[in-house]
Coordinates of C-alpha atoms and ligand atoms in Angstrom, one line a residue:
X19 CA 88.0 33.7 91.5
X20 CA 90.2 30.6 92.1
X21 CA 91.1 27.9 89.5
X22 CA 92.9 24.7 90.4
X23 CA 95.3 23.5 87.8
X24 CA 96.4 19.9 87.6
X25 CA 98.8 18.8 84.8
X26 CA 98.3 15.1 85.3
X27 CA 99.9 12.6 82.8
X28 CA 101.4 12.1 79.4
X29 CA 101.2 15.3 77.3
X30 CA 99.4 17.1 80.2
X31 CA 102.4 19.2 81.3
X32 CA 103.2 20.4 77.7
X33 CA 99.6 21.3 76.7
X34 CA 99.2 23.0 80.1
X35 CA 102.4 25.0 79.6
X36 CA 101.0 26.2 76.2
X37 CA 97.6 27.1 77.6
X38 CA 98.2 28.9 80.9
X39 CA 100.1 31.9 79.5
X40 CA 97.1 32.6 77.3
X41 CA 94.8 32.4 80.3
X42 CA 97.2 34.6 82.3
X43 CA 97.4 37.2 79.5
X44 CA 93.6 37.4 79.3
X45 CA 93.4 37.6 83.1
X46 CA 95.8 40.5 83.2
X47 CA 94.4 42.4 80.2
X48 CA 90.8 42.1 81.2
X49 CA 91.2 42.2 85.0
X50 CA 89.3 38.9 85.4
X51 CA 90.7 38.4 88.9
X52 CA 91.5 34.7 88.4
X53 CA 94.1 33.2 90.7
X54 CA 95.7 29.9 89.6
X55 CA 96.6 27.3 92.2
X56 CA 98.8 24.4 91.0
X57 CA 98.0 21.0 92.5
X58 CA 99.5 17.6 92.2
X59 CA 97.5 14.8 90.5
X60 CA 98.0 11.6 88.6
X61 CA 101.2 9.6 88.2
X62 CA 103.5 12.5 89.5
X63 CA 101.4 12.7 92.7
X64 CA 101.7 8.9 93.1
X65 CA 105.4 9.0 92.7
X66 CA 105.8 11.9 95.1
X67 CA 103.3 11.1 97.8
X68 CA 101.8 7.7 97.0
X69 CA 98.3 9.1 96.1
X70 CA 96.9 9.9 92.7
X71 CA 94.6 12.6 94.1
X72 CA 96.3 13.9 97.3
X73 CA 94.1 15.3 100.1
X74 CA 95.6 18.8 99.5
X75 CA 94.4 18.6 95.9
X76 CA 90.9 17.5 97.0
X77 CA 90.7 20.4 99.5
X78 CA 91.9 22.9 96.9
X79 CA 89.3 21.7 94.4
X80 CA 86.6 22.0 97.0
X81 CA 87.5 25.6 97.5
X82 CA 87.9 26.4 93.8
X83 CA 85.5 28.1 91.4
X84 CA 86.8 26.0 88.5
X85 CA 89.3 23.4 87.7
X86 CA 91.6 22.9 84.7
X87 CA 93.0 19.4 84.3
X88 CA 95.3 17.6 82.0
X89 CA 94.6 14.0 80.8
X90 CA 94.9 11.0 82.9
X91 CA 96.7 8.0 81.4
X92 CA 96.6 4.9 83.5
X93 CA 98.5 2.7 81.0
X94 CA 101.8 3.9 82.5
X95 CA 100.8 3.5 86.1
X96 CA 102.4 0.8 88.1
X97 CA 100.0 -1.9 89.2
X98 CA 99.5 -0.4 92.7
X99 CA 98.7 3.0 91.3
X100 CA 96.1 1.5 89.0
X101 CA 94.3 0.3 92.1
X102 CA 94.3 3.8 93.5
X103 CA 91.7 6.4 92.8
X104 CA 91.5 7.4 89.1
X105 CA 91.7 11.2 89.1
X106 CA 88.9 11.4 86.5
X107 CA 86.7 9.2 88.5
X108 CA 87.3 11.2 91.6
X109 CA 86.5 14.6 90.0
X110 CA 83.4 13.3 88.2
X111 CA 81.9 11.6 91.2
X112 CA 83.0 13.9 93.9
X113 CA 81.6 17.0 92.1
X114 CA 78.8 15.0 90.4
X115 CA 80.0 16.4 87.0
X116 CA 77.1 14.8 85.1
X117 CA 77.4 16.7 81.8
X118 CA 80.4 16.2 79.6
X119 CA 80.0 18.8 76.8
X120 CA 82.1 17.9 73.8
X121 CA 81.9 20.2 70.7
X122 CA 83.4 19.2 67.3
X123 CA 83.6 21.6 64.4
X124 CA 85.4 22.1 61.1
X125 CA 87.4 25.3 60.8
X126 CA 88.8 27.4 57.9
X127 CA 92.4 26.3 57.2
X128 CA 92.1 23.0 59.1
X129 CA 92.3 19.8 57.0
X130 CA 89.2 17.8 58.0
X131 CA 87.8 14.4 56.9
X132 CA 84.3 15.9 56.3
X133 CA 83.2 19.2 54.6
X134 CA 81.2 20.7 57.3
X135 CA 80.5 19.9 60.9
X136 CA 79.5 22.0 63.9
X137 CA 78.0 19.9 66.6
X138 CA 78.1 19.3 70.4
X139 CA 78.0 16.0 72.1
X140 CA 76.3 16.1 75.5
X141 CA 77.5 13.0 77.2
X142 CA 76.1 11.6 80.4
X143 CA 79.2 11.4 82.7
X144 CA 78.4 9.6 85.9
X145 CA 76.7 6.3 85.0
X146 CA 76.4 3.9 82.0
X147 CA 79.2 1.4 81.5
X148 CA 81.8 3.2 83.6
X149 CA 82.2 0.4 86.2
X150 CA 84.6 2.3 88.4
X151 CA 82.2 5.2 89.0
X152 CA 78.6 4.0 88.3
X153 CA 78.0 2.4 91.7
X154 CA 77.5 4.0 95.2
X155 CA 79.7 1.4 96.7
X156 CA 81.8 -1.3 95.0
X157 CA 82.3 -1.7 91.3
X158 CA 80.0 -2.3 88.4
X159 CA 82.5 -4.9 87.1
X160 CA 83.2 -8.2 88.7
X161 CA 84.4 -11.8 88.1
X162 CA 82.2 -14.5 89.7
X163 CA 84.8 -17.1 88.6
X164 CA 88.2 -16.7 87.0
X165 CA 86.7 -17.4 83.6
X166 CA 83.6 -15.2 83.8
X167 CA 83.7 -11.4 83.8
X168 CA 80.6 -9.3 84.1
X169 CA 79.9 -5.6 83.8
X170 CA 76.8 -3.8 85.0
X171 CA 75.5 -0.8 83.0
X172 CA 73.5 1.7 85.1
X173 CA 70.9 4.0 83.6
X174 CA 68.6 6.0 85.8
X175 CA 65.6 8.2 85.1
X176 CA 67.1 11.0 87.1
X177 CA 70.5 10.8 85.3
X178 CA 68.8 10.7 81.9
X179 CA 66.5 13.6 82.8
X180 CA 69.3 16.0 83.8
X181 CA 71.5 15.2 80.8
X182 CA 68.5 15.6 78.5
X183 CA 67.7 18.9 80.0
X184 CA 71.3 20.1 79.6
X185 CA 71.2 19.0 75.9
X186 CA 67.9 20.7 75.2
X187 CA 69.1 23.9 76.9
X188 CA 72.3 23.8 74.8
X189 CA 70.3 23.3 71.6
X190 CA 68.1 26.2 72.5
X191 CA 71.1 28.5 72.3
X192 CA 72.3 26.9 69.0
X193 CA 70.4 25.5 66.0
X194 CA 67.5 24.0 68.0
X195 CA 68.0 20.3 67.1
X196 CA 68.7 17.4 69.4
X197 CA 69.6 13.9 68.3
X198 CA 69.4 11.2 71.0
X199 CA 71.7 8.3 70.4
X200 CA 71.0 4.9 72.1
X201 CA 70.8 1.2 71.5
X202 CA 67.2 0.7 72.8
X203 CA 66.5 -2.0 70.1
X204 CA 68.8 -4.3 72.1
X205 CA 69.2 -2.7 75.5
X206 CA 65.5 -2.5 75.8
X207 CA 65.3 -1.6 79.5
X208 CA 68.3 0.6 80.1
X209 CA 68.3 2.5 76.8
X210 CA 64.6 2.2 76.7
X211 CA 64.4 4.2 79.9
X212 CA 67.0 6.7 78.5
X213 CA 65.0 7.1 75.3
X214 CA 61.6 7.5 77.0
X215 CA 63.1 10.0 79.5
X216 CA 64.7 12.1 76.9
X217 CA 61.5 12.2 74.9
X218 CA 59.5 13.3 78.0
X219 CA 62.0 16.1 78.7
X220 CA 61.9 17.1 75.1
X221 CA 58.2 18.1 75.5
X222 CA 59.4 20.9 77.8
X223 CA 61.2 22.3 74.7
X224 CA 58.6 22.5 71.9
X225 CA 60.9 24.8 69.9
X226 CA 63.6 22.1 69.7
X227 CA 63.4 19.4 67.1
X228 CA 64.2 15.9 68.4
X229 CA 65.4 12.9 66.3
X230 CA 66.8 9.6 67.4
X231 CA 69.4 7.2 66.1
X232 CA 70.7 3.8 67.1
X233 CA 74.3 4.2 68.0
X234 CA 75.7 2.0 65.2
X235 CA 73.7 3.9 62.6
X236 CA 74.7 7.2 64.2
X237 CA 78.4 6.5 63.3
X238 CA 77.4 6.1 59.6
X239 CA 75.2 9.2 59.6
X240 CA 77.9 11.3 61.3
X241 CA 80.3 10.4 58.5
X242 CA 77.6 10.7 55.7
X243 CA 75.8 13.9 56.8
X244 CA 77.7 15.5 59.7
X245 CA 76.4 19.0 58.8
X246 CA 72.9 17.9 59.9
X247 CA 73.8 17.4 63.5
X248 CA 73.5 20.2 66.2
X249 CA 73.4 18.6 69.7
X250 CA 73.7 14.9 70.3
X251 CA 72.7 13.5 73.7
X252 CA 73.8 10.1 74.7
X253 CA 75.0 7.8 77.5
X254 CA 78.5 7.7 78.9
X255 CA 80.4 5.1 76.8
X256 CA 78.6 5.9 73.5
X257 CA 79.4 9.6 74.1
X258 CA 83.1 8.8 74.7
X259 CA 83.4 6.9 71.5
X260 CA 81.3 9.2 69.3
X261 CA 83.2 12.2 70.4
X262 CA 86.5 10.7 69.4
X263 CA 85.0 10.0 66.0
X264 CA 83.6 13.5 65.6
X265 CA 86.8 15.3 66.7
X266 CA 88.9 13.2 64.3
X267 CA 86.4 13.8 61.5
X268 CA 86.8 17.5 62.2
X269 CA 90.6 17.3 61.9
X270 CA 92.2 15.9 65.0
X271 CA 91.6 14.7 68.5
X272 CA 93.9 17.5 69.4
X273 CA 91.3 20.0 68.5
X274 CA 88.6 18.7 70.9
X275 CA 87.9 20.8 73.9
X276 CA 85.4 19.9 76.6
X277 CA 84.0 20.8 80.0
X278 CA 82.6 18.5 82.7
X279 CA 79.8 20.3 84.4
X280 CA 77.9 19.7 87.6
X281 CA 75.5 22.0 89.6
X282 CA 78.4 23.3 91.7
X283 CA 81.7 22.8 89.9
X284 CA 83.0 23.0 86.3
X285 CA 86.2 21.2 85.1
X286 CA 88.0 22.0 81.8
X287 CA 89.6 18.9 80.3
X288 CA 90.6 18.1 76.7
X289 CA 88.5 15.2 75.2
X290 CA 91.7 13.3 74.3
X291 CA 93.7 11.1 76.6
X292 CA 97.4 11.3 77.7
X293 CA 98.7 10.4 74.2
X294 CA 101.7 8.4 75.6
X295 CA 102.9 7.8 72.0
X296 CA 103.9 11.5 71.6
X297 CA 104.4 12.6 75.3
X298 CA 107.4 14.7 76.0
X299 CA 108.2 15.3 72.3
X300 CA 106.6 18.8 71.9
X301 CA 104.4 17.4 69.1
X302 CA 101.0 17.6 70.8
X303 CA 98.3 20.0 69.8
X304 CA 97.3 22.2 72.7
X305 CA 94.1 23.4 71.0
X306 CA 91.9 21.0 72.9
X307 CA 93.0 22.3 76.3
X308 CA 92.9 25.9 75.1
X309 CA 89.4 25.5 73.9
X310 CA 88.4 23.7 77.1
X311 CA 89.7 26.6 79.1
X312 CA 87.6 29.0 77.0
X313 CA 84.6 26.8 77.6
X314 CA 85.2 27.0 81.4
X315 CA 85.4 30.8 81.2
X316 CA 82.2 30.9 79.1
X317 CA 80.3 28.5 81.4
X318 CA 81.4 30.5 84.6
X319 CA 80.4 33.7 82.8
X320 CA 76.9 32.3 82.1
X321 CA 76.6 31.1 85.8
X322 CA 77.7 34.3 87.3
X323 CA 76.3 36.7 84.7
X324 CA 79.9 38.1 84.2
X325 CA 80.3 39.5 80.7
X326 CA 84.0 39.8 81.1
X327 CA 84.4 36.1 81.3
X328 CA 82.3 35.5 78.2
X329 CA 84.3 38.2 76.5
X330 CA 87.6 36.5 77.5
X331 CA 86.3 33.2 76.1
X332 CA 85.4 34.9 72.8
X333 CA 88.9 36.4 72.5
X334 CA 90.5 33.0 73.2
X335 CA 88.3 31.2 70.6
X336 CA 89.0 33.9 68.0
X337 CA 92.8 33.7 68.6
X338 CA 92.8 29.9 68.3
X339 CA 90.7 30.0 65.1
X340 CA 93.0 32.7 63.7
X341 CA 96.1 30.7 64.4
X342 CA 94.6 27.4 63.0
X343 CA 93.5 29.2 59.8
X344 CA 97.2 29.4 58.8
X345 CA 98.7 25.9 58.1
X346 CA 102.1 27.2 59.0
X347 CA 101.0 27.1 62.7
X348 CA 99.8 23.5 62.5
X349 CA 101.2 20.8 64.8
X350 CA 102.0 17.3 63.3
X351 CA 98.5 15.9 64.0
X352 CA 97.3 18.4 61.4
X353 CA 100.2 17.7 59.0
X354 CA 102.3 20.6 60.1
X355 CA 105.7 21.0 61.7
X356 CA 104.9 23.4 64.6
X357 CA 105.6 22.5 68.2
X358 CA 103.2 22.6 71.2
X359 CA 105.0 25.5 72.6
X360 CA 105.2 27.3 69.2
X361 CA 101.4 26.9 68.8
X362 CA 100.8 28.3 72.3
X363 CA 103.0 31.3 71.5
X364 CA 101.2 32.0 68.3
X365 CA 97.8 32.0 70.1
X366 CA 99.3 34.4 72.7
X367 CA 100.4 36.7 69.9
X368 CA 97.0 36.5 68.2
X369 CA 94.9 37.6 71.2
X370 CA 93.1 40.8 70.4
X371 CA 93.4 42.8 73.7
X372 CA 92.7 46.3 72.4
Ligands
LIG15 P1 94.8 7.3 77.2 O1 95.1 6.0 77.7 O2 95.4 8.4 78.0 O3 93.4 7.6 76.8 P2 95.3 6.8 74.4 O4 96.6 6.9 73.5 O5 94.6 5.6 74.5 O6 95.7 7.4 75.8 P3 94.5 9.4 73.4 O7 95.5 10.0 74.3 O8 93.2 10.0 73.3 O9 94.3 7.9 73.7 O10 95.2 9.3 71.9 C1 94.7 8.7 70.8 C2 95.5 9.2 69.6 O11 95.4 10.6 69.4 C3 97.1 9.0 69.8 O12 97.7 8.6 68.6 C4 97.5 10.4 70.3 O13 98.9 10.6 69.9 C5 96.6 11.3 69.5 N1 96.4 12.5 70.2 C6 95.7 12.7 71.4 N2 95.7 13.9 71.8 C7 96.5 14.6 71.0 C8 96.9 16.0 70.9 N3 96.5 16.9 71.8 N4 97.7 16.3 69.9 C9 98.1 15.4 69.0 N5 97.7 14.2 69.0 C10 96.9 13.7 69.9

C-alpha cells in the first residue's frame, strides 16, 4: 500500500515530522506494508520548480492508495504563485473528494470551552461557494466592472445526495442522529434543493433521526447544547466555518483531524490552515494531523476490509488520547509548554504495540 506525503506550507513540515514516525512505528510493528513516498507541493514546489502541484506529484497521487498532506497557506505566496493551481483545489477536484469528514470532541484532560461534545461535521467539499473549484471551466467568481464583484454558489441534487448519504451512513455507525444545516429561508433555491435532497435521502435511513437548523441558529445551538449533536451535514463554506467553531470549542483547532474522501481516493489533512503566525517555532499542535492519519487508516481499513488498518488507527487514537490526558504534554494552544516535536515523541512512546 502506497501513501503519498506532501508537507506543504506553514506549520506543515513540523506537524508532518511529528506524525510520520508514529505511522512508521505502527507500520513496522503491525506489518501494515505501507510505503511512504514524499512529494513536493505548495510554496516549496513553486520555489523549486515553478509549480504548486508538480506533474511528478500528480502522477504519484494517481498511483497512491492514500495521501497525507499538510496545510496550504496562500497568504505567503507571491502573486504569480497565487494564480497557480491551489493544491487543495487540485486534490479535491482531481480526485472528486466530495466528503470532508471533520470530527470534534472533548477529551479528558483537555481544557475545552464546552462540557461535552462528540460530533462529526460532514461537509460537502466540491461545490457551494468555493469559486476556484465549483465550476467545470472558469471561476464562480468574477468582476463585470471594476466596482462590482460577483460570486456564484453552486448546489446540485447529485452533490447533495452523495454528501447526505455519506452523513447518514456515518450516523448509522454512531448515535444515529443527523442535523442538516442550511440557510434555505434566504437561499431558497440553492439551499432549498440541498434541504429537500437531504430529506429524501433520509427516508432511506429510517433508523436515523433527522433535524434541521438554519446556519446562524446552528452556531448558537452548538455553543448552548453541543452534547446533542452527532452528525452535521452541510454545504461547503458553512461546513468550513462550523468546523473551526466546533474544534475550538472542543479545545483547539490543533486537535481537529479530517479526511477528504471520494469514491477512489482518500486524503488525510488537518482541518486547520498553515498557521503562519506560529510556523517554524515548534509551537504547533500535531494532534490534528495525527488524528487525520488515523482516520485515513480507518477509512482504508473499512474499504479494504483490513482489520490491521483499523487496529492501527485504534492504537493511534488511544496513544493521542493518553498523551492529551496529561497537561504536561500540552502544546501552547492548550495552555502548555510542550513542543510539536515533544508531543510527537510522547505519542510514539504511548503506542501500545504488545
Ligand atoms: P491559512 O491561511 O493557512 O488558513 P490562517 O491563520 O488563516 O491560515 P489557521 O492556520 O487555521 O488559519 O489558523 C487559525 C489560528 O489557529 C491561528 O492563530 C493558528 O496559529 C491556530 N492554529 C492552527 N493550527 C494550529 C495547530 N496545529 N496548533 C496550534 N495552533 C494552531
